[in-house]
Structures are given as C-alpha cells and as structure tokens.
Amino acid sequence: MLLFLCLCQLHFAVAQDNEKQPPNFVIIFADDLGYGDLGVYGNPTIATPNLDQMAYEGQKWTNFYVAASVCTPSRAALLTGRLTVRSGMSSNKYRVLFPDSKNGLPAAEITIAEQLKQAGYSTACIGKWHLGHKEQYLPTNNGFDYYFGIPYSNDMDMISEMPYWKYWQQEDEAIKTEHFNVPLIRNTEIIERPANQNTITKRYAEEAITFIKENKAAPFFVYLAHNLPHIPLFTSKEFKGKSKRGLYGDVLEEIDHGVGKIISTLKEEGLADNTIVIFTSDNGPWLPFKNNGGSAGLLRAGKGSTWEGGMREPAIFWGPGLIAPGLITDIGSTMDLFTTFSKMAGVDIPRDRIIDGQDLSATLLNKAPGPRKSIFYYRGTELYAVRLGDYKAHFITQGAYGQFGEKEVHEIPLLYNLSHDAGEQFNIAKKHPEIIKEINELVALHKSNLVMGKDQLAERE
Ligand code: MG
C-alpha cells in the first residue's frame, strides 16, 4: 500500500513538472545513412541495439522523408521547415556549399533553434553544419547558444594527392584523418585543424551529454548532426573491426553506442519522460563508394537522386513519457520537426512566409492519422517528382554520381504505387491517368504561390 502511494506521488510530481515545462528535443542526424542501414530497418549485419530499442519503445516511421538528397539543402529544410527553393539554399550550379562558398543560410530565415529560443530553450548545435562556414552563418548566429563541430563535409579540404574517386572505392588503410584539413570549431573559434575524425563521433556524443547535464533546468534543444557515415570513414580504436559489416558498420555501431549513452543520460537525469529524441539522416547512401557507402535497403538508388533511396530515411521518435509507441506508415518530413516542435513549445508559426512543415504532434502523442499527404522531391530548384498519398509521379528522373541513368524528362510522368512497390519497379502511369491529373493539379497549386529565393550556393571565392 505504501509503495502504491509512493508511486502515485511520484507520478503526480513528474506530471506537474511536465505541465510547467515544454518538452526537450534532441535530433540525432546521421550523414548519408541509408534506409537499410539499421538493425530495426532490416540490416542483417550492422548491430544497432540502442536505435533498435528506441524504435521498440517509441515510433518507427517507414515513410519519412528529407527535403533534398544532398547535405546542404536537406539540413536547411530541416532547420527552417521550408523547401529550399524558397530560401535559396539549393542551386542548379552546385548542389552543396563548399569551403570557398561565399554565402550561407540567409539571416532572414528562421531556424527551429530561433523558434525555441522564444520559449526559453537552451540550444546547442553539435556536429556538421554545412549552412555556411563564415562567422555570420554559423550556428551561433542562427539561434544556437552553443556550437561544437565542423562547418562542412568531412571530405572537403582534402590534402592528399591520391585521386579522390579511387581513394574511396577501396577500403584503404592509407586513408588518414590528417588528409582532410577540416576545422573543428567551438562557437566561432577554430580549436583543432585538421579535426581528428577518429575520435569525432565519440566527442560529439560527449558534448551532447555535457550540454544536457548543464542545461537540464530549462527546456533544451540539441541538434546533434554527426558528420559520419559520410566518407571518409573513421572510428575510435574501440570500434575498429567490431562490426561484421566492415568499416562502415564500425562507424554506425559507434554512432549507435553514443545514442545509447545519450538515452542513459536522459534516464539518469530524470529527463526521459519529458524529452523527445529523434534519429534520422540527411540523405540516402552514397552508393558509388561500394562497401564504404551504406544501403537503401529495398529502395531504388541513393544519395543525390529523387528516387526513394535518395530521400526516404529511417526515422525513430523516442520519448517514453510522450510518444505513443508503434509502427507509423503515415508520411512525414524532416521539415515537420520545425512545426511540431514549435507547436509543442507553444511558439507561433511564422505567418510572413510559407512554412512547408506540418504538425505531427497528434501522431506522435496519440497515433492519430498524420496530416501530411504529399512530398515534393526537388533536385536543385527543379521539381523532379511528387508523392501524393500512395502514389509518386516522376516528371524528371536522373541518377547521381554516374549511376542510375542520365537526366530524362517524362512527357507522361512515371507513376508508382509506393505502398505496393516501394522499390519503384512497376510504372502504372497508363492505368491511372486520373491520379496523374490529381498530382498535376497539386503541382499547379504549389507553383502558383512559389517565390524562389536568391541562390545562395552559386557564388564561390
Ligand atoms: Mg549527407
């Protein structure tokens, strides 16, 4: 009886705390991790017990998308809740920002961190940024109180004489972290160059844990964007040779280990009941790198393309006090995190611009049917494909990095039923002109109010 009373009081105390304070949010974002790379998404040899456990305790989404199939626009869309054709963070000249790019995320854009600052959140960006390396574009000028990470991809600033493309296709022991003169930045200062990438995954997790512990009194938002498993692949000594899947598996197992440490910290600090942790990735696997790249599982193609393998990602939502556990087959997008977090934190959605994110909170909290019905698949500033419900129409198809075919414009779009045919193998356009008509109408509506942002990626120094 006494135990029963104590448990009741404990439950009451936690519920009161939760009422006082909006939830904490932690986004763990991998780089170039494919739909088929986690144990819980069917990988037969990569061991991801912590992510698997998160999925069992939380929600596993099977139709969750990024807004672009490469790093810079995918990250910009996640943080702003907007298609990058609106913000100018995608281009037909260069697909991502480079170390000599002139620009970055425009100051007028509003990030999730800026939204959550309005509700008193402490905010940290840990890991790869890739939205502009100059000081005015860094996370600390985009709503984050704290930044620790690299400003662009871990393969940039290469200072090895080996031919780039060949280098990666071999699992070559000669690949060293010193071959990449990538800076590691704390807030706005370079603290290490080249960044030691052998220990970087471990250090990112440690930084996230320290930030959580130091900021647990107020609500917090941690955006932990690992720069791996984007090539070049590196692990700390403890993980080298650990996975049956080789070096790529080692890298994922180290990321998974860090996820487990973060979850343990949230539990130990009494924060688990009021925190939502999301794990997903910025785009699909970089397939030309063979075993150094990941797997899109049953999905077609990978990074760089608008086939499903480029833009559909694993997405796990964990939060034992908030998330209703289950398998979610509704459509979601990384852009929805902007809107969902804002709503949960009680912050108004900006009204002076189009926000593409939708509020997933009813699905997350109660497994109510999701609001999102469509996905726009952009490559640069061109709309290549649209998903509406179960159906996806490709107006333009193109592979990436020399694989999966040249650019082709389809007068009659290719049409796939993604619920029956997630691998996009069987074109059913001839059978369903009425669906193509419906998708065309959606495209016309979308284009009718589209104002394209000034291209921020085109200029280099
Ligand atoms: Mg990427």
GROMACS .gro file of C-alpha atoms and ligand atoms in nm:
model
  462
    1MET     CA    1   0.000   0.000   0.000
    2LEU     CA    2   0.278   0.235   0.100
    3LEU     CA    3   0.465   0.154  -0.222
    4PHE     CA    4   0.147   0.221  -0.421
    5LEU     CA    5   0.107   0.562  -0.256
    6CYS     CA    6   0.469   0.649  -0.321
    7LEU     CA    7   0.437   0.556  -0.689
    8CYS     CA    8   0.123   0.769  -0.717
    9GLN     CA    9   0.300   1.066  -0.565
   10LEU     CA   10   0.600   1.015  -0.791
   11HIS     CA   11   0.375   1.003  -1.097
   12PHE     CA   12   0.193   1.316  -0.983
   13ALA     CA   13   0.519   1.503  -0.926
   14VAL     CA   14   0.651   1.418  -1.274
   15ALA     CA   15   0.321   1.513  -1.441
   16GLN     CA   16   0.328   1.853  -1.266
   17ASP     CA   17   0.682   1.918  -1.383
   18ASN     CA   18   0.583   1.829  -1.736
   19GLU     CA   19   0.293   2.071  -1.724
   20LYS     CA   20   0.526   2.351  -1.622
   21GLN     CA   21   0.781   2.287  -1.889
   22PRO     CA   22   0.753   2.211  -2.262
   23PRO     CA   23   0.939   1.902  -2.384
   24ASN     CA   24   1.310   1.889  -2.452
   25PHE     CA   25   1.405   1.796  -2.808
   26VAL     CA   26   1.712   1.607  -2.929
   27ILE     CA   27   1.762   1.550  -3.302
   28ILE     CA   28   2.034   1.298  -3.384
   29PHE     CA   29   2.107   1.335  -3.753
   30ALA     CA   30   2.335   1.096  -3.940
   31ASP     CA   31   2.504   1.184  -4.270
   32ASP     CA   32   2.447   0.963  -4.576
   33LEU     CA   33   2.292   0.678  -4.376
   34GLY     CA   34   2.051   0.474  -4.585
   35TYR     CA   35   1.707   0.330  -4.528
   36GLY     CA   36   1.855  -0.019  -4.497
   37ASP     CA   37   2.140   0.052  -4.258
   38LEU     CA   38   1.988  -0.005  -3.914
   39GLY     CA   39   1.906  -0.336  -3.749
   40VAL     CA   40   1.547  -0.229  -3.688
   41TYR     CA   41   1.512  -0.138  -4.057
   42GLY     CA   42   1.633  -0.480  -4.166
   43ASN     CA   43   2.010  -0.463  -4.186
   44PRO     CA   44   2.136  -0.818  -4.132
   45THR     CA   45   2.486  -0.745  -4.000
   46ILE     CA   46   2.510  -0.392  -3.857
   47ALA     CA   47   2.434  -0.409  -3.484
   48THR     CA   48   2.236  -0.105  -3.366
   49PRO     CA   49   2.085  -0.225  -3.037
   50ASN     CA   50   2.030   0.123  -2.894
   51LEU     CA   51   1.847   0.255  -3.200
   52ASP     CA   52   1.651  -0.069  -3.222
   53GLN     CA   53   1.547  -0.027  -2.858
   54MET     CA   54   1.444   0.334  -2.922
   55ALA     CA   55   1.219   0.209  -3.203
   56TYR     CA   56   1.064  -0.063  -2.987
   57GLU     CA   57   0.990   0.187  -2.711
   58GLY     CA   58   0.888   0.468  -2.945
   59GLN     CA   59   0.772   0.514  -3.303
   60LYS     CA   60   0.936   0.371  -3.612
   61TRP     CA   61   0.832   0.567  -3.923
   62THR     CA   62   0.856   0.394  -4.260
   63ASN     CA   63   0.753   0.682  -4.489
   64PHE     CA   64   0.969   0.963  -4.357
   65TYR     CA   65   1.150   1.197  -4.595
   66VAL     CA   66   1.416   1.460  -4.620
   67ALA     CA   67   1.356   1.758  -4.850
   68ALA     CA   68   1.667   1.708  -5.062
   69SER     CA   69   1.901   1.421  -5.143
   70VAL     CA   70   2.226   1.601  -5.054
   71CYS     CA   71   2.361   1.765  -4.739
   72THR     CA   72   2.319   2.144  -4.758
   73PRO     CA   73   1.958   2.171  -4.879
   74SER     CA   74   1.847   1.879  -4.661
   75ARG     CA   75   1.983   2.049  -4.349
   76ALA     CA   76   1.847   2.392  -4.443
   77ALA     CA   77   1.499   2.246  -4.493
   78LEU     CA   78   1.506   2.060  -4.161
   79LEU     CA   79   1.609   2.365  -3.963
   80THR     CA   80   1.376   2.615  -4.135
   81GLY     CA   81   1.073   2.394  -4.206
   82ARG     CA   82   1.083   2.517  -4.566
   83LEU     CA   83   1.162   2.381  -4.908
   84THR     CA   84   1.499   2.526  -5.003
   85VAL     CA   85   1.368   2.654  -5.334
   86ARG     CA   86   1.211   2.924  -5.115
   87SER     CA   87   1.519   3.007  -4.907
   88GLY     CA   88   1.774   2.988  -5.189
   89MET     CA   89   1.962   2.706  -5.014
   90SER     CA   90   1.955   2.486  -5.325
   91SER     CA   91   2.105   2.556  -5.662
   92ASN     CA   92   2.137   2.410  -6.009
   93LYS     CA   93   2.502   2.521  -6.023
   94TYR     CA   94   2.643   2.348  -5.714
   95ARG     CA   95   2.448   2.102  -5.509
   96VAL     CA   96   2.603   2.191  -5.171
   97LEU     CA   97   2.820   2.458  -5.009
   98PHE     CA   98   3.200   2.427  -5.033
   99PRO     CA   99   3.488   2.563  -4.823
  100ASP     CA  100   3.518   2.853  -5.071
  101SER     CA  101   3.146   2.927  -5.094
  102LYS     CA  102   3.062   3.290  -5.039
  103ASN     CA  103   2.724   3.260  -4.873
  104GLY     CA  104   2.512   3.056  -4.635
  105LEU     CA  105   2.172   3.039  -4.472
  106PRO     CA  106   2.015   3.387  -4.515
  107ALA     CA  107   1.970   3.577  -4.189
  108ALA     CA  108   1.601   3.626  -4.269
  109GLU     CA  109   1.540   3.251  -4.242
  110ILE     CA  110   1.406   3.134  -3.906
  111THR     CA  111   1.555   2.815  -3.763
  112ILE     CA  112   1.400   2.570  -3.515
  113ALA     CA  113   1.654   2.700  -3.263
  114GLU     CA  114   1.534   3.059  -3.312
  115GLN     CA  115   1.176   2.943  -3.270
  116LEU     CA  116   1.254   2.758  -2.947
  117LYS     CA  117   1.458   3.049  -2.805
  118GLN     CA  118   1.126   3.237  -2.792
  119ALA     CA  119   1.007   2.977  -2.538
  120GLY     CA  120   1.325   2.999  -2.329
  121TYR     CA  121   1.505   2.692  -2.459
  122SER     CA  122   1.880   2.639  -2.429
  123THR     CA  123   2.003   2.536  -2.773
  124ALA     CA  124   2.309   2.352  -2.899
  125CYS     CA  125   2.430   2.252  -3.242
  126ILE     CA  126   2.686   1.974  -3.226
  127GLY     CA  127   2.840   1.826  -3.540
  128LYS     CA  128   2.829   1.911  -3.908
  129TRP     CA  129   2.666   2.241  -4.001
  130HIS     CA  130   2.706   2.288  -4.376
  131LEU     CA  131   2.491   2.602  -4.396
  132GLY     CA  132   2.779   2.847  -4.437
  133HIS     CA  133   3.124   2.842  -4.276
  134LYS     CA  134   3.171   3.218  -4.233
  135GLU     CA  135   3.103   3.354  -3.887
  136GLN     CA  136   2.775   3.525  -3.973
  137TYR     CA  137   2.634   3.195  -4.099
  138LEU     CA  138   2.750   2.971  -3.814
  139PRO     CA  139   2.501   2.815  -3.566
  140THR     CA  140   2.571   3.080  -3.301
  141ASN     CA  141   2.417   3.335  -3.541
  142ASN     CA  142   2.121   3.111  -3.614
  143GLY     CA  143   1.963   3.062  -3.272
  144PHE     CA  144   2.209   2.823  -3.115
  145ASP     CA  145   2.369   2.917  -2.782
  146TYR     CA  146   2.649   2.670  -2.837
  147TYR     CA  147   2.828   2.512  -3.132
  148PHE     CA  148   3.087   2.236  -3.147
  149GLY     CA  149   3.156   2.080  -3.483
  150ILE     CA  150   3.282   2.102  -3.839
  151PRO     CA  151   3.138   2.366  -4.073
  152TYR     CA  152   3.109   2.150  -4.387
  153SER     CA  153   3.159   1.791  -4.503
  154ASN     CA  154   3.439   1.578  -4.367
  155ASP     CA  155   3.577   1.503  -4.718
  156MET     CA  156   3.628   1.870  -4.803
  157ASP     CA  157   3.968   2.044  -4.771
  158MET     CA  158   4.131   1.725  -4.892
  159ILE     CA  159   4.511   1.748  -4.884
  160SER     CA  160   4.602   1.400  -5.005
  161GLU     CA  161   4.750   1.351  -5.351
  162MET     CA  162   4.551   1.036  -5.413
  163PRO     CA  163   4.279   1.064  -5.678
  164TYR     CA  164   3.960   1.140  -5.487
  165TRP     CA  165   3.725   0.897  -5.652
  166LYS     CA  166   3.960   0.599  -5.646
  167TYR     CA  167   4.056   0.671  -5.292
  168TRP     CA  168   3.712   0.592  -5.161
  169GLN     CA  169   3.624   0.287  -5.355
  170GLN     CA  170   3.900   0.096  -5.183
  171GLU     CA  171   3.884   0.015  -4.819
  172ASP     CA  172   4.225   0.166  -4.796
  173GLU     CA  173   4.418   0.173  -4.471
  174ALA     CA  174   4.618   0.464  -4.615
  175ILE     CA  175   4.319   0.698  -4.571
  176LYS     CA  176   4.405   0.917  -4.277
  177THR     CA  177   4.223   1.185  -4.087
  178GLU     CA  178   4.518   1.420  -4.150
  179HIS     CA  179   4.439   1.412  -4.522
  180PHE     CA  180   4.145   1.646  -4.461
  181ASN     CA  181   4.219   1.991  -4.336
  182VAL     CA  182   3.870   2.028  -4.192
  183PRO     CA  183   3.846   2.269  -3.897
  184LEU     CA  184   3.676   2.181  -3.568
  185ILE     CA  185   3.500   2.487  -3.427
  186ARG     CA  186   3.376   2.570  -3.079
  187ASN     CA  187   3.121   2.852  -3.101
  188THR     CA  188   3.308   3.067  -3.357
  189GLU     CA  189   3.672   2.971  -3.287
  190ILE     CA  190   3.871   2.702  -3.465
  191ILE     CA  191   4.006   2.479  -3.188
  192GLU     CA  192   4.158   2.197  -3.394
  193ARG     CA  193   4.272   2.165  -3.754
  194PRO     CA  194   4.266   1.917  -3.907
  195ALA     CA  195   3.984   1.785  -3.691
  196ASN     CA  196   4.073   1.443  -3.553
  197GLN     CA  197   3.798   1.240  -3.713
  198ASN     CA  198   3.898   0.918  -3.538
  199THR     CA  199   3.753   1.050  -3.215
  200ILE     CA  200   3.494   1.291  -3.351
  201THR     CA  201   3.186   1.067  -3.322
  202LYS     CA  202   3.266   0.991  -2.961
  203ARG     CA  203   3.333   1.357  -2.883
  204TYR     CA  204   3.005   1.471  -3.038
  205ALA     CA  205   2.810   1.234  -2.811
  206GLU     CA  206   3.009   1.353  -2.509
  207GLU     CA  207   2.942   1.717  -2.597
  208ALA     CA  208   2.569   1.647  -2.625
  209ILE     CA  209   2.569   1.474  -2.285
  210THR     CA  210   2.758   1.759  -2.119
  211PHE     CA  211   2.521   2.014  -2.268
  212ILE     CA  212   2.215   1.818  -2.150
  213LYS     CA  213   2.353   1.788  -1.797
  214GLU     CA  214   2.443   2.158  -1.779
  215ASN     CA  215   2.113   2.281  -1.921
  216LYS     CA  216   1.861   2.044  -1.768
  217ALA     CA  217   1.693   2.312  -1.554
  218ALA     CA  218   1.541   2.485  -1.860
  219PRO     CA  219   1.396   2.314  -2.166
  220PHE     CA  220   1.669   2.233  -2.417
  221PHE     CA  221   1.711   2.160  -2.784
  222VAL     CA  222   2.012   1.964  -2.905
  223TYR     CA  223   2.076   1.928  -3.278
  224LEU     CA  224   2.343   1.657  -3.295
  225ALA     CA  225   2.442   1.622  -3.661
  226HIS     CA  226   2.709   1.354  -3.696
  227ASN     CA  227   2.939   1.406  -3.994
  228LEU     CA  228   2.958   1.029  -4.042
  229PRO     CA  229   2.895   0.779  -4.205
  230HIS     CA  230   2.968   1.026  -4.490
  231ILE     CA  231   3.303   0.923  -4.636
  232PRO     CA  232   3.591   0.930  -4.527
  233LEU     CA  233   3.503   0.674  -4.260
  234PHE     CA  234   3.678   0.687  -3.924
  235THR     CA  235   3.618   0.532  -3.585
  236SER     CA  236   3.781   0.539  -3.248
  237LYS     CA  237   4.003   0.244  -3.156
  238GLU     CA  238   3.730   0.069  -2.955
  239PHE     CA  239   3.509   0.031  -3.262
  240LYS     CA  240   3.764  -0.051  -3.530
  241GLY     CA  241   3.697  -0.402  -3.664
  242LYS     CA  242   3.400  -0.451  -3.434
  243SER     CA  243   3.123  -0.486  -3.691
  244LYS     CA  244   3.058  -0.777  -3.925
  245ARG     CA  245   2.981  -0.516  -4.193
  246GLY     CA  246   3.337  -0.378  -4.205
  247LEU     CA  247   3.442  -0.017  -4.152
  248TYR     CA  248   3.101   0.128  -4.247
  249GLY     CA  249   2.939  -0.095  -3.985
  250ASP     CA  250   3.202   0.005  -3.729
  251VAL     CA  251   3.111   0.370  -3.783
  252LEU     CA  252   2.739   0.306  -3.738
  253GLU     CA  253   2.796   0.095  -3.430
  254GLU     CA  254   2.992   0.381  -3.273
  255ILE     CA  255   2.709   0.625  -3.355
  256ASP     CA  256   2.462   0.377  -3.204
  257HIS     CA  257   2.676   0.348  -2.892
  258GLY     CA  258   2.664   0.727  -2.848
  259VAL     CA  259   2.286   0.720  -2.891
  260GLY     CA  260   2.269   0.469  -2.606
  261LYS     CA  261   2.481   0.695  -2.385
  262ILE     CA  262   2.253   0.992  -2.453
  263ILE     CA  263   1.941   0.787  -2.373
  264SER     CA  264   2.105   0.662  -2.050
  265THR     CA  265   2.190   1.020  -1.954
  266LEU     CA  266   1.830   1.133  -2.008
  267LYS     CA  267   1.709   0.847  -1.786
  268GLU     CA  268   1.969   0.908  -1.514
  269GLU     CA  269   1.894   1.280  -1.504
  270GLY     CA  270   1.518   1.220  -1.474
  271LEU     CA  271   1.456   1.382  -1.814
  272ALA     CA  272   1.332   1.083  -2.013
  273ASP     CA  273   0.962   1.147  -1.952
  274ASN     CA  274   0.974   1.498  -2.092
  275THR     CA  275   1.221   1.460  -2.379
  276ILE     CA  276   1.172   1.356  -2.741
  277VAL     CA  277   1.471   1.208  -2.923
  278ILE     CA  278   1.459   1.173  -3.300
  279PHE     CA  279   1.706   0.977  -3.507
  280THR     CA  280   1.719   1.017  -3.885
  281SER     CA  281   1.965   1.103  -4.164
  282ASP     CA  282   2.016   1.387  -4.412
  283ASN     CA  283   2.000   1.179  -4.731
  284GLY     CA  284   2.040   0.828  -4.866
  285PRO     CA  285   2.357   0.622  -4.902
  286TRP     CA  286   2.645   0.727  -5.126
  287LEU     CA  287   2.638   0.416  -5.338
  288PRO     CA  288   2.938   0.458  -5.575
  289PHE     CA  289   3.166   0.407  -5.278
  290LYS     CA  290   3.064   0.043  -5.263
  291ASN     CA  291   3.128  -0.101  -4.918
  292ASN     CA  292   3.226   0.240  -4.782
  293GLY     CA  293   2.874   0.360  -4.858
  294GLY     CA  294   2.550   0.243  -4.699
  295SER     CA  295   2.238   0.069  -4.823
  296ALA     CA  296   1.895   0.199  -4.916
  297GLY     CA  297   1.752  -0.149  -4.850
  298LEU     CA  298   1.458  -0.219  -5.080
  299LEU     CA  299   1.452   0.138  -5.211
  300ARG     CA  300   1.580   0.244  -5.552
  301ALA     CA  301   1.908   0.437  -5.596
  302GLY     CA  302   2.064   0.655  -5.325
  303LYS     CA  303   2.217   0.991  -5.235
  304GLY     CA  304   2.183   1.259  -5.496
  305SER     CA  305   1.871   1.118  -5.665
  306THR     CA  306   1.499   1.173  -5.626
  307TRP     CA  307   1.430   0.801  -5.631
  308GLU     CA  308   1.317   0.680  -5.290
  309GLY     CA  309   1.667   0.566  -5.189
  310GLY     CA  310   1.788   0.925  -5.201
  311MET     CA  311   1.523   1.082  -4.982
  312ARG     CA  312   1.335   0.828  -4.769
  313GLU     CA  313   1.513   0.773  -4.440
  314PRO     CA  314   1.483   0.573  -4.121
  315ALA     CA  315   1.312   0.789  -3.857
  316ILE     CA  316   1.276   0.688  -3.494
  317PHE     CA  317   1.092   0.900  -3.237
  318TRP     CA  318   1.159   0.809  -2.874
  319GLY     CA  319   1.010   0.967  -2.564
  320PRO     CA  320   0.867   0.725  -2.307
  321GLY     CA  321   0.656   0.993  -2.137
  322LEU     CA  322   0.521   1.141  -2.458
  323ILE     CA  323   0.545   0.924  -2.768
  324ALA     CA  324   0.276   0.658  -2.822
  325PRO     CA  325   0.477   0.352  -2.931
  326GLY     CA  326   0.410   0.189  -3.264
  327LEU     CA  327   0.487   0.148  -3.632
  328ILE     CA  328   0.386   0.458  -3.828
  329THR     CA  329   0.332   0.426  -4.202
  330ASP     CA  330   0.198   0.781  -4.245
  331ILE     CA  331   0.406   1.029  -4.442
  332GLY     CA  332   0.643   1.258  -4.253
  333SER     CA  333   0.919   1.503  -4.341
  334THR     CA  334   1.216   1.649  -4.158
  335MET     CA  335   1.053   1.989  -4.229
  336ASP     CA  336   0.768   1.884  -3.999
  337LEU     CA  337   1.002   1.896  -3.698
  338PHE     CA  338   1.002   2.279  -3.720
  339THR     CA  339   0.625   2.296  -3.696
  340THR     CA  340   0.583   2.011  -3.449
  341PHE     CA  341   0.842   2.142  -3.203
  342SER     CA  342   0.705   2.496  -3.231
  343LYS     CA  343   0.353   2.375  -3.151
  344MET     CA  344   0.470   2.162  -2.859
  345ALA     CA  345   0.672   2.451  -2.719
  346GLY     CA  346   0.381   2.693  -2.760
  347VAL     CA  347   0.559   2.912  -3.014
  348ASP     CA  348   0.364   3.067  -3.304
  349ILE     CA  349   0.445   2.953  -3.655
  350PRO     CA  350   0.575   3.249  -3.860
  351ARG     CA  351   0.295   3.400  -4.071
  352ASP     CA  352   0.505   3.618  -4.301
  353ARG     CA  353   0.627   3.327  -4.515
  354ILE     CA  354   0.527   2.985  -4.639
  355ILE     CA  355   0.624   2.711  -4.396
  356ASP     CA  356   0.618   2.364  -4.550
  357GLY     CA  357   0.635   2.176  -4.220
  358GLN     CA  358   0.321   2.020  -4.076
  359ASP     CA  359   0.233   1.939  -3.717
  360LEU     CA  360   0.293   1.572  -3.640
  361SER     CA  361   0.224   1.603  -3.268
  362ALA     CA  362  -0.114   1.423  -3.273
  363THR     CA  363   0.050   1.126  -3.443
  364LEU     CA  364   0.345   1.131  -3.207
  365LEU     CA  365   0.138   1.164  -2.890
  366ASN     CA  366  -0.174   0.966  -2.983
  367LYS     CA  367  -0.107   0.786  -3.307
  368ALA     CA  368  -0.374   0.995  -3.477
  369PRO     CA  369  -0.363   0.988  -3.858
  370GLY     CA  370  -0.088   1.217  -3.985
  371PRO     CA  371  -0.170   1.545  -4.159
  372ARG     CA  372   0.085   1.514  -4.438
  373LYS     CA  373  -0.042   1.387  -4.772
  374SER     CA  374   0.234   1.488  -5.010
  375ILE     CA  375   0.609   1.510  -5.064
  376PHE     CA  376   0.786   1.731  -5.320
  377TYR     CA  377   1.112   1.587  -5.449
  378TYR     CA  378   1.336   1.873  -5.558
  379ARG     CA  379   1.678   1.846  -5.716
  380GLY     CA  380   1.837   2.189  -5.705
  381THR     CA  381   1.547   2.419  -5.790
  382GLU     CA  382   1.372   2.176  -6.025
  383LEU     CA  383   1.076   1.971  -5.912
  384TYR     CA  384   1.152   1.615  -6.023
  385ALA     CA  385   0.875   1.416  -5.854
  386VAL     CA  386   0.573   1.443  -5.628
  387ARG     CA  387   0.422   1.190  -5.389
  388LEU     CA  388   0.050   1.219  -5.316
  389GLY     CA  389  -0.082   0.954  -5.078
  390ASP     CA  390   0.039   0.617  -5.200
  391TYR     CA  391   0.136   0.742  -5.546
  392LYS     CA  392   0.452   0.905  -5.673
  393ALA     CA  393   0.485   1.069  -6.014
  394HIS     CA  394   0.830   1.133  -6.162
  395PHE     CA  395   0.832   1.424  -6.406
  396ILE     CA  396   1.210   1.406  -6.440
  397THR     CA  397   1.441   1.119  -6.347
  398GLN     CA  398   1.816   1.128  -6.313
  399GLY     CA  399   2.070   0.913  -6.134
  400ALA     CA  400   2.360   1.056  -5.942
  401TYR     CA  401   2.739   1.026  -5.941
  402GLY     CA  402   2.744   0.826  -6.265
  403GLN     CA  403   2.484   0.570  -6.158
  404PHE     CA  404   2.117   0.508  -6.239
  405GLY     CA  405   2.094   0.697  -6.568
  406GLU     CA  406   2.111   1.038  -6.731
  407LYS     CA  407   1.855   1.315  -6.692
  408GLU     CA  408   1.529   1.228  -6.863
  409VAL     CA  409   1.217   1.444  -6.882
  410HIS     CA  410   0.897   1.237  -6.898
  411GLU     CA  411   0.615   1.381  -7.104
  412ILE     CA  412   0.387   1.133  -6.932
  413PRO     CA  413   0.526   1.104  -6.581
  414LEU     CA  414   0.631   0.766  -6.444
  415LEU     CA  415   0.386   0.658  -6.176
  416TYR     CA  416   0.445   0.417  -5.889
  417ASN     CA  417   0.227   0.299  -5.603
  418LEU     CA  418   0.473   0.323  -5.316
  419SER     CA  419   0.262   0.117  -5.080
  420HIS     CA  420   0.273  -0.177  -5.322
  421ASP     CA  421   0.604  -0.100  -5.485
  422ALA     CA  422   0.842   0.087  -5.256
  423GLY     CA  423   1.129  -0.007  -5.491
  424GLU     CA  424   0.971   0.187  -5.782
  425GLN     CA  425   0.991  -0.102  -6.027
  426PHE     CA  426   0.649  -0.106  -6.196
  427ASN     CA  427   0.530   0.203  -6.382
  428ILE     CA  428   0.150   0.217  -6.370
  429ALA     CA  429   0.101   0.556  -6.541
  430LYS     CA  430  -0.112   0.416  -6.823
  431LYS     CA  431  -0.358   0.260  -6.580
  432HIS     CA  432  -0.407   0.570  -6.369
  433PRO     CA  433  -0.439   0.892  -6.572
  434GLU     CA  434  -0.678   1.023  -6.303
  435ILE     CA  435  -0.402   1.009  -6.040
  436ILE     CA  436  -0.157   1.187  -6.268
  437LYS     CA  437  -0.423   1.456  -6.323
  438GLU     CA  438  -0.465   1.496  -5.947
  439ILE     CA  439  -0.089   1.524  -5.895
  440ASN     CA  440  -0.065   1.777  -6.181
  441GLU     CA  441  -0.327   1.990  -6.007
  442LEU     CA  442  -0.128   1.976  -5.683
  443VAL     CA  443   0.186   2.085  -5.872
  444ALA     CA  444   0.000   2.375  -6.033
  445LEU     CA  445  -0.121   2.489  -5.691
  446HIS     CA  446   0.229   2.457  -5.545
  447LYS     CA  447   0.384   2.658  -5.828
  448SER     CA  448   0.113   2.925  -5.817
  449ASN     CA  449   0.248   3.075  -5.493
  450LEU     CA  450   0.613   2.978  -5.524
  451VAL     CA  451   0.859   3.263  -5.484
  452MET     CA  452   1.211   3.139  -5.543
  453GLY     CA  453   1.481   3.258  -5.305
  454LYS     CA  454   1.809   3.403  -5.431
  455ASP     CA  455   2.058   3.124  -5.499
  456GLN     CA  456   2.296   3.111  -5.200
  457LEU     CA  457   2.511   2.824  -5.329
  458ALA     CA  458   2.619   2.955  -5.669
  459GLU     CA  459   2.888   3.203  -5.567
  460ARG     CA  460   3.239   3.086  -5.476
  461GLU     CA  461   3.551   3.283  -5.400
  462MG      MG  462   2.470   1.382  -4.649
   0.00000   0.00000   0.00000
